[in-house]
Amino acid sequence: MKKTKYNEKVYLLEPEVYRYFEDIGLQNLENQASEKEEYQDVLINYDKFIEEVAELLHQLGYSSTLECTNMVSYLIRNGYLSQDAFFINQSPDAKGEISHRLGTSIIMGQGCCRNYANMLRDIYKIMGIPTDNLYCYQGLLRRGQNRPANHVINLVEHEDNLYGIDMYNGNRLFHFINALVLREISTNSSLGLLYKPYYEVVMGEGNLNTIKAKMRCYKDYSSKGIISPFEYEDAIKYDTFRRMEDSKSRLCDFHERTKTLKKEISRDMRLHRNKKS
């Protein structure tokens, strides 16, 4: 099978192919600069809302980053971070999104992996919790070597190891088995993900040096002990769900208290969207 430009053995070794992605990244950085001016009013209110979410999480309390990530996923999925307390798990129209603040689409009531991942990153930035987006291929890994990224998850730390957590697909947890491949930690699944670092260049978030440094880091993490699937699925994932269910009254109060702010964000995004169409 002929290698494509999306193959890590091509763009990480051939400067001409790497520059192709680098040029796209420069264009995206220019677009982000324009967005910051165009959506200034939206971004100010969005940052205020993210601070409110961070404060809610502090008030609820959590014992680990994995627990806190499950809490954020619950808030998104159950509509507490959306304008009308209603959320649809589907991909928004990319033309109407703010490319460097994709969490704003969740406030409008819909989102997919990119929206989940970027909202968590925005929240954790305020909270001072380390996280990163991992752009990857989800599917048959052998095919993924020559295919573009089709998924994004979050990387979070837990007890001296680094894990990938897929909030969009029910908070499935992954660990590195080498520098490029992650395997699911589960009692009934062994799904794999293939890291596609070129997309960091496309998004203006990384370069060849940072990618190689990350790959060395991921390889080191692959040799560390991992959490057991029973501990994650029962002691963290299920217990967090039950605790959030028990906090529904408090979460409803949060939604009501931030409803006006969320509606302002949604209204202004629609206005900008209508101007473009």
Short mmCIF file of C-alpha atoms in Angstrom, two decimals:
data_model
loop_
_atom_site.label_atom_id
_atom_site.label_comp_id
_atom_site.label_asym_id
_atom_site.label_seq_id
_atom_site.Cartn_x
_atom_site.Cartn_y
_atom_site.Cartn_z
CA MET A 1 0.00 0.00 0.00
CA LYS A 2 1.36 3.38 -1.01
CA LYS A 3 2.01 5.76 1.88
CA THR A 4 0.02 8.99 1.91
CA LYS A 5 0.92 12.39 3.31
CA TYR A 6 -1.00 11.48 6.47
CA ASN A 7 1.42 8.67 7.30
CA GLU A 8 3.72 9.53 10.21
CA LYS A 9 6.65 7.93 8.37
CA VAL A 10 6.12 10.49 5.60
CA TYR A 11 5.41 13.91 7.11
CA LEU A 12 7.71 13.46 10.13
CA LEU A 13 10.63 12.65 7.81
CA GLU A 14 9.97 14.57 4.60
CA PRO A 15 10.27 18.39 5.01
CA GLU A 16 8.22 19.14 1.88
CA VAL A 17 5.22 17.19 3.17
CA TYR A 18 5.58 18.69 6.64
CA ARG A 19 5.53 22.20 5.14
CA TYR A 20 2.20 21.39 3.49
CA PHE A 21 0.61 21.00 6.94
CA GLU A 22 2.60 23.93 8.31
CA ASP A 23 1.14 26.24 5.65
CA ILE A 24 -2.39 25.18 6.62
CA GLY A 25 -1.51 25.89 10.25
CA LEU A 26 -0.35 29.41 9.41
CA GLN A 27 -3.65 30.05 7.61
CA ASN A 28 -5.58 28.79 10.63
CA LEU A 29 -3.61 31.05 12.97
CA GLU A 30 -4.53 34.02 10.78
CA ASN A 31 -8.17 32.92 10.92
CA GLN A 32 -8.01 32.70 14.71
CA ALA A 33 -6.66 36.24 14.92
CA SER A 34 -9.62 37.45 12.82
CA GLU A 35 -12.04 35.51 15.02
CA LYS A 36 -10.74 37.20 18.16
CA GLU A 37 -11.79 40.54 16.71
CA GLU A 38 -15.02 39.41 15.08
CA TYR A 39 -16.30 37.45 18.09
CA GLN A 40 -14.91 39.68 20.82
CA ASP A 41 -18.26 40.04 22.58
CA VAL A 42 -18.89 36.28 22.48
CA LEU A 43 -15.44 35.43 23.78
CA ILE A 44 -15.70 37.81 26.74
CA ASN A 45 -18.95 36.19 27.86
CA TYR A 46 -17.67 32.69 27.11
CA ASP A 47 -14.66 33.24 29.36
CA LYS A 48 -16.99 34.46 32.11
CA PHE A 49 -19.09 31.33 31.74
CA ILE A 50 -16.05 29.04 31.83
CA GLU A 51 -15.05 30.69 35.11
CA GLU A 52 -18.52 29.93 36.47
CA VAL A 53 -18.15 26.26 35.47
CA ALA A 54 -14.73 26.07 37.12
CA GLU A 55 -16.16 27.51 40.33
CA LEU A 56 -19.01 24.98 40.27
CA LEU A 57 -16.53 22.12 40.00
CA HIS A 58 -14.52 23.49 42.90
CA GLN A 59 -17.69 23.70 44.99
CA LEU A 60 -18.78 20.17 44.10
CA GLY A 61 -15.30 18.85 44.89
CA TYR A 62 -13.40 16.02 43.26
CA SER A 63 -10.63 13.63 44.27
CA SER A 64 -8.86 13.17 40.93
CA THR A 65 -8.60 14.61 37.44
CA LEU A 66 -10.35 11.52 36.06
CA GLU A 67 -13.28 12.18 38.39
CA CYS A 68 -13.40 15.86 37.45
CA THR A 69 -13.33 15.02 33.73
CA ASN A 70 -16.29 12.66 34.19
CA MET A 71 -18.08 15.49 35.99
CA VAL A 72 -17.56 17.87 33.07
CA SER A 73 -18.78 15.21 30.66
CA TYR A 74 -21.94 14.75 32.75
CA LEU A 75 -22.59 18.51 32.78
CA ILE A 76 -22.27 18.71 28.98
CA ARG A 77 -24.27 15.60 28.16
CA ASN A 78 -27.16 16.53 30.46
CA GLY A 79 -27.51 20.08 29.14
CA TYR A 80 -26.35 22.03 32.18
CA LEU A 81 -23.82 23.91 30.04
CA SER A 82 -26.32 24.61 27.23
CA GLN A 83 -28.64 27.59 26.89
CA ASP A 84 -31.91 25.62 27.19
CA ALA A 85 -30.71 22.67 29.32
CA PHE A 86 -30.93 20.56 26.17
CA PHE A 87 -27.97 19.00 24.36
CA ILE A 88 -27.64 16.90 21.20
CA ASN A 89 -24.60 14.70 20.66
CA GLN A 90 -23.89 15.60 17.04
CA SER A 91 -21.42 17.53 14.95
CA PRO A 92 -22.34 21.23 14.51
CA ASP A 93 -21.94 23.00 11.19
CA ALA A 94 -18.25 23.90 11.23
CA LYS A 95 -18.94 27.08 9.24
CA GLY A 96 -20.83 28.51 12.21
CA GLU A 97 -18.21 27.66 14.82
CA ILE A 98 -15.40 29.65 16.42
CA SER A 99 -12.43 27.49 15.46
CA HIS A 100 -10.29 28.32 18.50
CA ARG A 101 -13.19 28.30 21.01
CA LEU A 102 -15.13 25.23 19.95
CA GLY A 103 -16.72 24.91 23.38
CA THR A 104 -19.06 27.75 22.43
CA SER A 105 -21.07 25.33 20.27
CA ILE A 106 -21.94 23.30 23.38
CA ILE A 107 -23.59 26.38 24.86
CA MET A 108 -25.76 26.51 21.75
CA GLY A 109 -26.89 22.96 22.43
CA GLN A 110 -24.88 20.57 20.29
CA GLY A 111 -21.40 19.20 19.96
CA CYS A 112 -19.12 16.33 19.05
CA CYS A 113 -15.64 15.22 20.09
CA ARG A 114 -13.92 18.48 19.12
CA ASN A 115 -16.39 20.52 21.18
CA TYR A 116 -16.13 18.32 24.27
CA ALA A 117 -12.33 18.26 24.13
CA ASN A 118 -11.90 21.98 23.67
CA MET A 119 -14.41 22.97 26.34
CA LEU A 120 -12.59 20.74 28.85
CA ARG A 121 -9.30 22.32 27.85
CA ASP A 122 -10.75 25.80 28.40
CA ILE A 123 -12.13 24.82 31.82
CA TYR A 124 -8.92 23.16 32.94
CA LYS A 125 -6.86 26.15 31.84
CA ILE A 126 -8.83 28.28 34.33
CA MET A 127 -8.50 25.59 37.01
CA GLY A 128 -4.78 25.11 36.46
CA ILE A 129 -5.18 21.41 35.61
CA PRO A 130 -2.80 20.07 32.92
CA THR A 131 -4.51 18.67 29.84
CA ASP A 132 -3.95 18.49 26.12
CA ASN A 133 -5.89 17.49 23.03
CA LEU A 134 -4.83 14.27 21.35
CA TYR A 135 -5.83 14.17 17.68
CA CYS A 136 -6.14 10.59 16.53
CA TYR A 137 -7.59 8.04 14.14
CA GLN A 138 -10.39 5.88 15.51
CA GLY A 139 -10.98 2.71 13.56
CA LEU A 140 -8.87 -0.13 12.19
CA LEU A 141 -5.38 1.06 13.10
CA ARG A 142 -3.73 -0.55 10.10
CA ARG A 143 -5.84 1.65 7.83
CA GLY A 144 -5.30 4.69 10.02
CA GLN A 145 -1.61 4.83 9.17
CA ASN A 146 -2.50 6.42 5.82
CA ARG A 147 -5.64 8.28 6.83
CA PRO A 148 -6.29 11.70 8.37
CA ALA A 149 -7.33 12.23 11.97
CA ASN A 150 -11.04 11.63 12.57
CA HIS A 151 -11.28 12.03 16.34
CA VAL A 152 -9.96 14.01 19.30
CA ILE A 153 -9.78 13.11 22.99
CA ASN A 154 -8.25 14.69 26.08
CA LEU A 155 -5.03 13.70 27.82
CA VAL A 156 -5.16 13.90 31.62
CA GLU A 157 -2.82 12.85 34.41
CA HIS A 158 -3.73 10.34 37.11
CA GLU A 159 -1.37 8.87 39.70
CA ASP A 160 1.87 9.37 37.82
CA ASN A 161 0.56 8.25 34.43
CA LEU A 162 -1.03 9.91 31.42
CA TYR A 163 -4.37 8.72 30.08
CA GLY A 164 -6.57 9.54 27.12
CA ILE A 165 -10.23 10.04 27.95
CA ASP A 166 -12.93 10.11 25.28
CA MET A 167 -15.68 12.27 26.77
CA TYR A 168 -17.77 12.19 23.60
CA ASN A 169 -18.02 8.39 23.67
CA GLY A 170 -19.02 7.83 27.28
CA ASN A 171 -15.68 8.67 28.96
CA ARG A 172 -13.83 5.65 27.62
CA LEU A 173 -10.30 5.51 29.02
CA PHE A 174 -7.08 4.76 27.11
CA HIS A 175 -3.40 4.28 27.88
CA PHE A 176 -0.33 4.45 25.67
CA ILE A 177 1.22 1.19 24.52
CA ASN A 178 3.88 3.00 22.49
CA ALA A 179 4.57 6.51 21.19
CA LEU A 180 1.67 6.48 18.71
CA VAL A 181 -0.89 3.90 19.81
CA LEU A 182 -3.35 3.91 22.72
CA ARG A 183 -5.40 0.95 23.94
CA GLU A 184 -8.66 1.10 25.85
CA ILE A 185 -8.76 0.19 29.54
CA SER A 186 -11.94 -1.82 29.79
CA THR A 187 -13.42 -5.10 30.98
CA ASN A 188 -15.18 -5.71 27.65
CA SER A 189 -13.38 -3.75 24.91
CA SER A 190 -9.89 -3.33 23.48
CA LEU A 191 -10.45 -0.39 21.15
CA GLY A 192 -7.30 1.26 19.83
CA LEU A 193 -6.51 4.82 18.81
CA LEU A 194 -3.67 6.04 16.58
CA TYR A 195 -2.11 9.39 17.44
CA LYS A 196 -2.04 11.70 14.40
CA PRO A 197 0.30 14.55 15.42
CA TYR A 198 0.17 16.34 12.06
CA TYR A 199 -3.15 17.82 13.15
CA GLU A 200 -1.44 19.81 15.90
CA VAL A 201 0.50 21.55 13.14
CA VAL A 202 -2.71 22.12 11.17
CA MET A 203 -4.31 23.70 14.25
CA GLY A 204 -1.27 25.89 14.93
CA GLU A 205 -0.74 24.12 18.26
CA GLY A 206 2.58 22.39 17.66
CA ASN A 207 5.63 21.93 15.50
CA LEU A 208 8.08 19.18 14.62
CA ASN A 209 10.12 19.67 17.80
CA THR A 210 7.12 19.62 20.16
CA ILE A 211 5.69 16.57 18.39
CA LYS A 212 8.92 14.59 18.74
CA ALA A 213 9.17 15.59 22.40
CA LYS A 214 5.61 14.41 23.01
CA MET A 215 6.24 11.11 21.29
CA ARG A 216 9.25 10.47 23.54
CA CYS A 217 7.09 11.33 26.53
CA TYR A 218 4.24 9.04 25.42
CA LYS A 219 6.70 6.18 24.92
CA ASP A 220 7.93 6.64 28.50
CA TYR A 221 4.36 6.60 29.83
CA SER A 222 3.67 3.36 27.96
CA SER A 223 5.99 1.46 30.31
CA LYS A 224 4.22 2.61 33.49
CA GLY A 225 1.58 0.70 35.42
CA ILE A 226 -2.03 1.57 34.65
CA ILE A 227 -5.27 1.84 36.55
CA SER A 228 -7.38 -1.34 36.59
CA PRO A 229 -10.57 -1.27 34.50
CA PHE A 230 -12.60 -2.19 37.60
CA GLU A 231 -11.25 0.76 39.58
CA TYR A 232 -11.98 3.17 36.75
CA GLU A 233 -15.40 1.85 35.75
CA ASP A 234 -16.73 1.29 39.30
CA ALA A 235 -14.83 3.47 41.75
CA ILE A 236 -14.51 6.52 39.46
CA LYS A 237 -16.85 6.46 36.49
CA TYR A 238 -19.97 4.98 38.10
CA ASP A 239 -19.51 6.68 41.47
CA THR A 240 -19.11 10.06 39.76
CA PHE A 241 -22.31 9.50 37.80
CA ARG A 242 -24.23 8.67 40.99
CA ARG A 243 -22.84 11.70 42.81
CA MET A 244 -23.79 14.02 39.97
CA GLU A 245 -27.28 12.50 39.88
CA ASP A 246 -27.58 13.23 43.61
CA SER A 247 -26.57 16.86 42.94
CA LYS A 248 -29.29 17.58 40.38
CA SER A 249 -30.93 20.31 42.42
CA ARG A 250 -27.65 22.15 42.72
CA LEU A 251 -26.93 21.70 39.02
CA CYS A 252 -30.36 23.04 38.07
CA ASP A 253 -29.65 26.11 40.21
CA PHE A 254 -26.38 26.58 38.33
CA HIS A 255 -28.16 26.36 34.98
CA GLU A 256 -30.76 28.94 36.01
CA ARG A 257 -28.13 31.28 37.43
CA THR A 258 -26.08 31.20 34.20
CA LYS A 259 -28.99 31.03 31.74
CA THR A 260 -28.88 34.71 30.76
CA LEU A 261 -25.14 34.57 30.10
CA LYS A 262 -25.53 31.46 27.95
CA LYS A 263 -28.37 32.98 25.97
CA GLU A 264 -26.29 36.08 25.27
CA ILE A 265 -23.47 33.92 23.94
CA SER A 266 -25.86 31.94 21.73
CA ARG A 267 -27.63 35.06 20.47
CA ASP A 268 -24.38 36.78 19.49
CA MET A 269 -23.08 33.64 17.77
CA ARG A 270 -26.26 33.41 15.72
CA LEU A 271 -25.96 37.07 14.74
CA HIS A 272 -22.42 36.55 13.50
CA ARG A 273 -23.45 33.37 11.69
CA ASN A 274 -26.33 35.18 9.92
CA LYS A 275 -23.98 37.95 8.79
CA LYS A 276 -21.80 35.36 7.05
CA SER A 277 -24.67 33.61 5.27
#
